[in-house]
Every structure is written in structure tokens, then in C-alpha cells.
Amino acid sequence: MNVKGVALEYACFGPPPSEAPTIVLLHEGLGCVALWRDIPELLSERTGLGVLAYSRQGYGQSDPADLPLPLDFMTREAVDVLPRVLEQSGIRRCILFGHSDGATIAAIYAGSVEDHRVRGLILEAPHFFTEEMGLREIARARDSFAASDMRDRMAKYHRDPEGAFRGWCDTWLDAGFKGWNVSEVIDYIRVPILAIQGRGDQYGTLAQIDEIETRAYCPVDTAVLDCQHAPHHEAREATLEAVSEYCARLLRIEAAEVAPA
């Protein structure tokens, strides 16, 4: 896939957009297509929906990104790149499923861009504002990257592991990023939300989920699970069950709305 002259890695699973809605997977700060592992296939099997996963510029096998990333990189991804990804993929109806930074991008898109193709949001470990404990964890990751074989391990999945790590770490730890806050986008979301968070998430507290529940004018379901930052890997069955039930409910609601009187 080529977006604004940038080659983006992507993979599709299950039925095409012409036959069923699509779950669009938006990865975390150090994620990519491959690091979802078998989750895309399992999601398609459990829900009967198509699944599209893509790697943002600078991640996976997508083209490298110019560094440093702008401090509003998540907003730019949401309003400049994601619409083109959806268009090029032939998406007709979709559910945005984002993890960590990807969840923030999904929320920004739904709260900033009027797109009736988006029928729901799954926000897993989202970030709407910085938290000191999360920044400390990123600083520890920075130290680990310098002192361990983390770069070599990342090279198995990322074409440019140094760039992928620096794009994430250096942006979050930039002094200008400390006051970053995009909570206002929640006020404008008008589709049902499923918010998923691990009780032991090392990058964010339940304050992020509280922000959704406090500000949202749309229906919000929550799943707080016994895991850390990656419920889809650390609490697989509970996450898949919550997502499957959410998707099934959305499909039932949509079927009822279009049924003849």
C-alpha cells in the first residue's frame, strides 16, 4: 500500500470489505503487523469479520520515518494517514481496534473526522494524557535499549529498529510532550466504545479509562483485566471474548436498524 508516497506494510484476513465489515488494527508504539501474531486470524474466526492490519511509517517493513517525529504524531497519523489507508483498502464499514498509541490514533480519528464507515471503537490501553509512571517506564525502556540486545530482537520485526525505537521513545520523553493531552476528542465520538485495560498496565493507569467514561456521550463498555499493557497477548481469551461480544452486539444493532418495518 502506498500512502502519500510512503510504502506501508499491510495484511488482510477473512472476508473482503464487500462481504463483511472490517476490523482495522492500529498497533502500539513499538508494534507492527507481525507483532499482532495470530490475533488478526483469531479475531476474524471469532467474529466473522474481515481484519486489516498495517504498520505505520517507521515500523515493521514499512518505509522508514524521518526523525524526530513531531510531538503531534498521533494526531497527524489519525487525520492525514488513516483516512487514506481506509480509502485504499476499499473499507465500507469498519471497527477501529487500536492498542496503546494505536488506540489514541483511533480515538482521535473518531473524534475528529466525520466518517460514517466507522461503526465502533475498541480502545485497548489508550493514552489521552501523559502520566509520570508511564514516562518512567519509557525511560527504563530507553536504558534497556542501550544496554541489552533489544535492538537485535526488534530487528526481527522492524526494518529500521533504531528508528522505530527512537521515534517512540524520544517523542514520549521530549520535554515538550509532558503536557500532551488529547482528551477533548472523546467529547466528539459518536460510536460505541469498548475500552480494555490491564490492571497492572505499566504505561498507564485506569485514569485513562475513567476519562473515557466521564467524557463520552456514546455508549461505553469496559473490560479491566488481570494483565499489564498488552491484554490481547497477556489475557488472550478474555480479550477475544470481550471483543467478539462487542462486535456481535454492534452487528445485531445494525441489523435491527436496517430491518424493514
GROMACS .gro file of C-alpha atoms in nm:
model
  261
    1MET     CA    1   0.000   0.000   0.000
    2ASN     CA    2   0.133   0.344  -0.092
    3VAL     CA    3   0.009   0.646   0.105
    4LYS     CA    4   0.139   0.992   0.016
    5GLY     CA    5   0.445   0.833  -0.146
    6VAL     CA    6   0.517   0.609   0.155
    7ALA     CA    7   0.506   0.230   0.123
    8LEU     CA    8   0.314   0.078   0.415
    9GLU     CA    9   0.321  -0.290   0.506
   10TYR     CA   10  -0.025  -0.440   0.547
   11ALA     CA   11  -0.204  -0.774   0.573
   12CYS     CA   12  -0.569  -0.875   0.532
   13PHE     CA   13  -0.756  -1.165   0.689
   14GLY     CA   14  -1.104  -1.309   0.647
   15PRO     CA   15  -1.379  -1.180   0.418
   16PRO     CA   16  -1.316  -0.873   0.198
   17PRO     CA   17  -1.484  -0.536   0.263
   18SER     CA   18  -1.751  -0.613   0.001
   19GLU     CA   19  -1.875  -0.907   0.209
   20ALA     CA   20  -1.841  -0.800   0.574
   21PRO     CA   21  -1.733  -0.511   0.796
   22THR     CA   22  -1.361  -0.486   0.866
   23ILE     CA   23  -1.174  -0.463   1.196
   24VAL     CA   24  -0.884  -0.223   1.137
   25LEU     CA   25  -0.591  -0.291   1.371
   26LEU     CA   26  -0.377   0.004   1.480
   27HIS     CA   27  -0.061  -0.106   1.659
   28GLU     CA   28   0.119   0.020   1.968
   29GLY     CA   29   0.426   0.244   1.985
   30LEU     CA   30   0.672  -0.037   1.907
   31GLY     CA   31   0.430  -0.261   1.719
   32CYS     CA   32   0.379  -0.366   1.359
   33VAL     CA   33   0.179  -0.619   1.157
   34ALA     CA   34   0.390  -0.918   1.266
   35LEU     CA   35   0.372  -0.832   1.636
   36TRP     CA   36  -0.004  -0.884   1.642
   37ARG     CA   37   0.098  -1.251   1.593
   38ASP     CA   38  -0.212  -1.468   1.547
   39ILE     CA   39  -0.461  -1.214   1.682
   40PRO     CA   40  -0.585  -1.100   1.337
   41GLU     CA   41  -0.672  -1.456   1.231
   42LEU     CA   42  -0.837  -1.530   1.565
   43LEU     CA   43  -1.041  -1.209   1.550
   44SER     CA   44  -1.167  -1.296   1.205
   45GLU     CA   45  -1.253  -1.652   1.310
   46ARG     CA   46  -1.435  -1.539   1.625
   47THR     CA   47  -1.629  -1.251   1.469
   48GLY     CA   48  -1.676  -1.350   1.105
   49LEU     CA   49  -1.542  -1.007   1.007
   50GLY     CA   50  -1.253  -0.908   0.788
   51VAL     CA   51  -0.937  -0.779   0.953
   52LEU     CA   52  -0.685  -0.528   0.817
   53ALA     CA   53  -0.354  -0.466   0.994
   54TYR     CA   54  -0.092  -0.219   0.875
   55SER     CA   55   0.243  -0.093   1.001
   56ARG     CA   56   0.280   0.281   1.037
   57GLN     CA   57   0.569   0.454   0.865
   58GLY     CA   58   0.889   0.369   1.051
   59TYR     CA   59   0.760   0.034   1.180
   60GLY     CA   60   0.762  -0.324   1.059
   61GLN     CA   61   0.851  -0.341   0.691
   62SER     CA   62   0.703  -0.001   0.606
   63ASP     CA   63   0.928   0.277   0.478
   64PRO     CA   64   1.148   0.440   0.745
   65ALA     CA   65   1.027   0.764   0.904
   66ASP     CA   66   1.209   1.093   0.929
   67LEU     CA   67   1.315   1.163   1.286
   68PRO     CA   68   1.242   1.318   1.522
   69LEU     CA   69   0.870   1.260   1.494
   70PRO     CA   70   0.655   1.568   1.552
   71LEU     CA   71   0.504   1.583   1.901
   72ASP     CA   72   0.156   1.562   1.748
   73PHE     CA   73   0.246   1.246   1.550
   74MET     CA   74  -0.063   1.057   1.669
   75THR     CA   75  -0.296   1.334   1.553
   76ARG     CA   76  -0.118   1.353   1.218
   77GLU     CA   77  -0.146   0.976   1.174
   78ALA     CA   78  -0.516   0.994   1.253
   79VAL     CA   79  -0.615   1.281   1.026
   80ASP     CA   80  -0.359   1.256   0.744
   81VAL     CA   81  -0.278   0.885   0.704
   82LEU     CA   82  -0.560   0.669   0.839
   83PRO     CA   83  -0.828   0.814   0.604
   84ARG     CA   84  -0.613   0.723   0.306
   85VAL     CA   85  -0.549   0.372   0.440
   86LEU     CA   86  -0.923   0.316   0.474
   87GLU     CA   87  -0.988   0.455   0.126
   88GLN     CA   88  -0.719   0.250  -0.046
   89SER     CA   89  -0.835  -0.066   0.131
   90GLY     CA   90  -1.189  -0.029  -0.001
   91ILE     CA   91  -1.332  -0.014   0.352
   92ARG     CA   92  -1.711   0.017   0.358
   93ARG     CA   93  -1.790  -0.041   0.726
   94CYS     CA   94  -1.530  -0.082   0.998
   95ILE     CA   95  -1.447  -0.107   1.365
   96LEU     CA   96  -1.121   0.060   1.465
   97PHE     CA   97  -0.924  -0.155   1.712
   98GLY     CA   98  -0.622   0.030   1.848
   99HIS     CA   99  -0.365  -0.070   2.107
  100SER     CA  100  -0.178   0.193   2.313
  101ASP     CA  101  -0.066   0.468   2.070
  102GLY     CA  102  -0.288   0.296   1.811
  103ALA     CA  103  -0.587   0.331   2.045
  104THR     CA  104  -0.516   0.702   2.077
  105ILE     CA  105  -0.499   0.732   1.698
  106ALA     CA  106  -0.833   0.551   1.666
  107ALA     CA  107  -0.996   0.781   1.922
  108ILE     CA  108  -0.855   1.094   1.758
  109TYR     CA  109  -0.986   0.979   1.422
  110ALA     CA  110  -1.336   0.904   1.552
  111GLY     CA  111  -1.346   1.233   1.742
  112SER     CA  112  -1.202   1.450   1.464
  113VAL     CA  113  -1.310   1.305   1.129
  114GLU     CA  114  -1.672   1.257   1.026
  115ASP     CA  115  -1.665   0.910   0.873
  116HIS     CA  116  -1.986   0.708   0.874
  117ARG     CA  117  -1.794   0.395   0.780
  118VAL     CA  118  -1.664   0.378   1.137
  119ARG     CA  119  -1.927   0.189   1.341
  120GLY     CA  120  -1.735   0.129   1.662
  121LEU     CA  121  -1.410   0.171   1.855
  122ILE     CA  122  -1.208  -0.082   2.053
  123LEU     CA  123  -0.955   0.111   2.263
  124GLU     CA  124  -0.700  -0.115   2.432
  125ALA     CA  125  -0.466   0.056   2.680
  126PRO     CA  126  -0.531   0.402   2.530
  127HIS     CA  127  -0.339   0.719   2.617
  128PHE     CA  128  -0.513   1.056   2.634
  129PHE     CA  129  -0.257   1.234   2.853
  130THR     CA  130   0.087   1.161   2.994
  131GLU     CA  131   0.133   1.002   3.337
  132GLU     CA  132   0.455   1.011   3.538
  133MET     CA  133   0.459   0.634   3.591
  134GLY     CA  134   0.431   0.574   3.217
  135LEU     CA  135   0.710   0.816   3.137
  136ARG     CA  136   0.932   0.645   3.395
  137GLU     CA  137   0.867   0.311   3.226
  138ILE     CA  138   0.960   0.454   2.886
  139ALA     CA  139   1.281   0.590   3.038
  140ARG     CA  140   1.359   0.240   3.166
  141ALA     CA  141   1.296   0.105   2.816
  142ARG     CA  142   1.542   0.364   2.681
  143ASP     CA  143   1.807   0.240   2.921
  144SER     CA  144   1.733  -0.123   2.832
  145PHE     CA  145   1.763  -0.049   2.461
  146ALA     CA  146   2.111   0.092   2.516
  147ALA     CA  147   2.231  -0.186   2.748
  148SER     CA  148   2.070  -0.504   2.612
  149ASP     CA  149   2.008  -0.696   2.290
  150MET     CA  150   1.673  -0.520   2.246
  151ARG     CA  151   1.779  -0.370   1.914
  152ASP     CA  152   1.863  -0.715   1.774
  153ARG     CA  153   1.532  -0.855   1.897
  154MET     CA  154   1.342  -0.568   1.738
  155ALA     CA  155   1.531  -0.624   1.411
  156LYS     CA  156   1.336  -0.949   1.366
  157TYR     CA  157   1.022  -0.742   1.313
  158HIS     CA  158   1.131  -0.391   1.212
  159ARG     CA  159   1.320  -0.290   0.901
  160ASP     CA  160   1.470   0.001   1.097
  161PRO     CA  161   1.473  -0.100   1.464
  162GLU     CA  162   1.675   0.203   1.576
  163GLY     CA  163   1.434   0.440   1.402
  164ALA     CA  164   1.129   0.255   1.535
  165PHE     CA  165   1.253   0.276   1.892
  166ARG     CA  166   1.373   0.636   1.873
  167GLY     CA  167   1.052   0.752   1.706
  168TRP     CA  168   0.855   0.622   2.002
  169CYS     CA  169   1.090   0.677   2.297
  170ASP     CA  170   1.238   1.014   2.208
  171THR     CA  171   0.898   1.166   2.133
  172TRP     CA  172   0.733   1.049   2.455
  173LEU     CA  173   1.034   1.163   2.661
  174ASP     CA  174   1.066   1.501   2.490
  175ALA     CA  175   1.027   1.780   2.746
  176GLY     CA  176   0.760   1.939   2.526
  177PHE     CA  177   0.550   1.624   2.532
  178LYS     CA  178   0.494   1.620   2.907
  179GLY     CA  179   0.186   1.840   2.881
  180TRP     CA  180   0.038   1.648   2.586
  181ASN     CA  181  -0.336   1.590   2.627
  182VAL     CA  182  -0.593   1.492   2.362
  183SER     CA  183  -0.882   1.406   2.596
  184GLU     CA  184  -1.111   1.652   2.422
  185VAL     CA  185  -1.152   1.416   2.125
  186ILE     CA  186  -1.359   1.187   2.347
  187ASP     CA  187  -1.629   1.456   2.363
  188TYR     CA  188  -1.695   1.418   1.990
  189ILE     CA  189  -1.701   1.039   1.950
  190ARG     CA  190  -2.046   0.921   1.847
  191VAL     CA  191  -2.000   0.545   1.808
  192PRO     CA  192  -1.999   0.275   2.080
  193ILE     CA  193  -1.666   0.221   2.258
  194LEU     CA  194  -1.517  -0.090   2.412
  195ALA     CA  195  -1.232   0.016   2.643
  196ILE     CA  196  -0.988  -0.255   2.755
  197GLN     CA  197  -0.717  -0.206   3.017
  198GLY     CA  198  -0.488  -0.425   3.225
  199ARG     CA  199  -0.494  -0.364   3.599
  200GLY     CA  200  -0.115  -0.385   3.603
  201ASP     CA  201  -0.053  -0.172   3.293
  202GLN     CA  202   0.296  -0.029   3.337
  203TYR     CA  203   0.240   0.254   3.088
  204GLY     CA  204  -0.093   0.394   3.203
  205THR     CA  205  -0.341   0.379   3.488
  206LEU     CA  206  -0.717   0.333   3.494
  207ALA     CA  207  -0.738   0.712   3.488
  208GLN     CA  208  -0.727   0.677   3.109
  209ILE     CA  209  -1.040   0.460   3.114
  210ASP     CA  210  -1.205   0.691   3.368
  211GLU     CA  211  -1.151   0.976   3.124
  212ILE     CA  212  -1.349   0.790   2.858
  213GLU     CA  213  -1.633   0.706   3.095
  214THR     CA  214  -1.650   1.062   3.229
  215ARG     CA  215  -1.641   1.246   2.898
  216ALA     CA  216  -1.809   1.016   2.644
  217TYR     CA  217  -2.160   1.088   2.517
  218CYS     CA  218  -2.169   0.750   2.341
  219PRO     CA  219  -2.220   0.401   2.492
  220VAL     CA  220  -1.905   0.276   2.669
  221ASP     CA  221  -1.830  -0.082   2.776
  222THR     CA  222  -1.516  -0.156   2.977
  223ALA     CA  223  -1.310  -0.469   3.035
  224VAL     CA  224  -1.048  -0.435   3.310
  225LEU     CA  225  -0.833  -0.748   3.300
  226ASP     CA  226  -0.563  -0.905   3.516
  227CYS     CA  227  -0.263  -0.827   3.296
  228GLN     CA  228  -0.025  -0.548   3.201
  229HIS     CA  229  -0.003  -0.336   2.885
  230ALA     CA  230  -0.095  -0.594   2.619
  231PRO     CA  231  -0.424  -0.765   2.707
  232HIS     CA  232  -0.455  -0.924   2.362
  233HIS     CA  233  -0.139  -1.125   2.437
  234GLU     CA  234  -0.138  -1.143   2.819
  235ALA     CA  235  -0.511  -1.211   2.865
  236ARG     CA  236  -0.589  -1.350   2.522
  237GLU     CA  237  -0.910  -1.540   2.589
  238ALA     CA  238  -1.071  -1.267   2.798
  239THR     CA  239  -0.978  -1.005   2.537
  240LEU     CA  240  -1.103  -1.212   2.244
  241GLU     CA  241  -1.427  -1.284   2.427
  242ALA     CA  242  -1.488  -0.917   2.509
  243VAL     CA  243  -1.411  -0.810   2.152
  244SER     CA  244  -1.625  -1.085   1.998
  245GLU     CA  245  -1.924  -0.998   2.216
  246TYR     CA  246  -1.885  -0.630   2.137
  247CYS     CA  247  -1.867  -0.691   1.762
  248ALA     CA  248  -2.165  -0.927   1.770
  249ARG     CA  249  -2.371  -0.667   1.956
  250LEU     CA  250  -2.280  -0.397   1.703
  251LEU     CA  251  -2.387  -0.625   1.417
  252ARG     CA  252  -2.718  -0.703   1.589
  253ILE     CA  253  -2.786  -0.333   1.643
  254GLU     CA  254  -2.703  -0.253   1.283
  255ALA     CA  255  -2.920  -0.536   1.153
  256ALA     CA  256  -3.211  -0.413   1.362
  257GLU     CA  257  -3.169  -0.058   1.234
  258VAL     CA  258  -3.183  -0.163   0.869
  259ALA     CA  259  -3.457  -0.425   0.904
  260PRO     CA  260  -3.779  -0.337   0.719
  261ALA     CA  261  -4.064  -0.209   0.935
   0.00000   0.00000   0.00000
